[in-house]
Amino acid sequence: MMELLWLLVRVFVVGGLLCAFGQLLILKTKLTSARILVGYVTAGVILGALGIYKPLVDFAGAGATVPLTGFGYLLAKGAMEGA
């Protein structure tokens, strides 16, 4: 039971931090939401290609794969597996 609770906390914290960072970008910069979306996907691709995003996915599960950075990570992962 405690293991499940710890998993839920990790998922919530990591996913929440990714979303909070995007919200800060919206509030504090003149970037449009579309540019932030592209930035998140691109960051996921780059971090996935460098092998940096995999440990985060292993730690946070859906908290790291559901946001847009997770989509970019999965794109990079699929491209590397296909090549």
mmCIF file of C-alpha atoms in Angstrom:
data_model
loop_
_atom_site.group_PDB
_atom_site.id
_atom_site.type_symbol
_atom_site.label_atom_id
_atom_site.label_comp_id
_atom_site.label_asym_id
_atom_site.label_seq_id
_atom_site.Cartn_x
_atom_site.Cartn_y
_atom_site.Cartn_z
ATOM 1 C CA MET A 1 0.000 0.000 0.000
ATOM 2 C CA MET A 2 2.802 2.418 0.854
ATOM 3 C CA GLU A 3 4.553 1.625 -2.426
ATOM 4 C CA LEU A 4 1.454 2.626 -4.381
ATOM 5 C CA LEU A 5 1.102 5.810 -2.354
ATOM 6 C CA TRP A 6 4.762 6.710 -2.998
ATOM 7 C CA LEU A 7 4.266 6.080 -6.738
ATOM 8 C CA LEU A 8 1.230 8.377 -6.802
ATOM 9 C CA VAL A 9 3.153 11.121 -4.997
ATOM 10 C CA ARG A 10 6.059 10.870 -7.478
ATOM 11 C CA VAL A 11 3.692 10.976 -10.469
ATOM 12 C CA PHE A 12 1.819 13.970 -9.078
ATOM 13 C CA VAL A 13 4.937 15.953 -8.144
ATOM 14 C CA VAL A 14 6.829 15.432 -11.416
ATOM 15 C CA GLY A 15 3.781 16.017 -13.621
ATOM 16 C CA GLY A 16 2.812 19.030 -11.534
ATOM 17 C CA LEU A 17 6.288 20.543 -11.792
ATOM 18 C CA LEU A 18 6.325 20.142 -15.570
ATOM 19 C CA CYS A 19 2.926 21.802 -15.846
ATOM 20 C CA ALA A 20 3.809 24.539 -13.345
ATOM 21 C CA PHE A 21 6.920 25.389 -15.358
ATOM 22 C CA GLY A 22 4.783 25.737 -18.486
ATOM 23 C CA GLN A 23 2.367 27.982 -16.626
ATOM 24 C CA LEU A 24 5.251 30.151 -15.428
ATOM 25 C CA LEU A 25 6.428 30.488 -19.019
ATOM 26 C CA ILE A 26 2.958 31.648 -20.040
ATOM 27 C CA LEU A 27 2.711 34.168 -17.207
ATOM 28 C CA LYS A 28 6.242 35.574 -17.185
ATOM 29 C CA THR A 29 7.196 35.613 -20.874
ATOM 30 C CA LYS A 30 5.628 36.768 -24.091
ATOM 31 C CA LEU A 31 5.745 33.239 -25.509
ATOM 32 C CA THR A 32 2.492 31.961 -26.924
ATOM 33 C CA SER A 33 1.116 28.654 -25.749
ATOM 34 C CA ALA A 34 1.869 27.173 -29.187
ATOM 35 C CA ARG A 35 5.555 28.064 -28.873
ATOM 36 C CA ILE A 36 5.687 26.609 -25.388
ATOM 37 C CA LEU A 37 4.061 23.429 -26.707
ATOM 38 C CA VAL A 38 6.722 23.142 -29.422
ATOM 39 C CA GLY A 39 9.420 23.841 -26.855
ATOM 40 C CA TYR A 40 8.157 21.081 -24.579
ATOM 41 C CA VAL A 41 7.997 18.525 -27.385
ATOM 42 C CA THR A 42 11.448 19.538 -28.632
ATOM 43 C CA ALA A 43 12.861 19.363 -25.111
ATOM 44 C CA GLY A 44 11.405 15.864 -24.756
ATOM 45 C CA VAL A 45 13.009 14.774 -28.038
ATOM 46 C CA ILE A 46 16.407 16.199 -27.103
ATOM 47 C CA LEU A 47 16.366 14.847 -23.549
ATOM 48 C CA GLY A 48 15.167 11.475 -24.814
ATOM 49 C CA ALA A 49 17.860 11.291 -27.477
ATOM 50 C CA LEU A 50 20.530 12.140 -24.901
ATOM 51 C CA GLY A 51 19.219 9.479 -22.513
ATOM 52 C CA ILE A 52 18.407 12.020 -19.819
ATOM 53 C CA TYR A 53 14.614 11.624 -19.885
ATOM 54 C CA LYS A 54 14.582 7.814 -19.397
ATOM 55 C CA PRO A 55 15.519 7.961 -15.675
ATOM 56 C CA LEU A 56 12.753 10.508 -15.121
ATOM 57 C CA VAL A 57 10.245 8.201 -16.824
ATOM 58 C CA ASP A 58 11.462 5.302 -14.697
ATOM 59 C CA PHE A 59 11.063 7.413 -11.552
ATOM 60 C CA ALA A 60 7.757 9.172 -12.265
ATOM 61 C CA GLY A 61 5.960 6.960 -14.799
ATOM 62 C CA ALA A 62 2.858 8.724 -16.091
ATOM 63 C CA GLY A 63 3.944 11.980 -14.443
ATOM 64 C CA ALA A 64 6.705 12.161 -17.040
ATOM 65 C CA THR A 65 5.059 10.500 -20.050
ATOM 66 C CA VAL A 66 1.668 12.232 -20.094
ATOM 67 C CA PRO A 67 2.869 15.879 -20.439
ATOM 68 C CA LEU A 68 4.111 17.082 -23.815
ATOM 69 C CA THR A 69 7.734 16.361 -22.958
ATOM 70 C CA GLY A 70 6.723 12.719 -22.713
ATOM 71 C CA PHE A 71 5.330 12.875 -26.241
ATOM 72 C CA GLY A 72 8.653 14.189 -27.504
ATOM 73 C CA TYR A 73 10.503 11.516 -25.543
ATOM 74 C CA LEU A 74 8.347 8.786 -27.097
ATOM 75 C CA LEU A 75 8.916 10.238 -30.587
ATOM 76 C CA ALA A 76 12.684 10.105 -30.090
ATOM 77 C CA LYS A 77 12.502 6.622 -28.588
ATOM 78 C CA GLY A 78 10.465 5.308 -31.520
ATOM 79 C CA ALA A 79 12.781 6.915 -34.067
ATOM 80 C CA MET A 80 15.855 5.435 -32.411
ATOM 81 C CA GLU A 81 14.273 1.972 -32.240
ATOM 82 C CA GLY A 82 13.202 2.208 -35.875
ATOM 83 C CA ALA A 83 16.626 3.270 -37.116
#
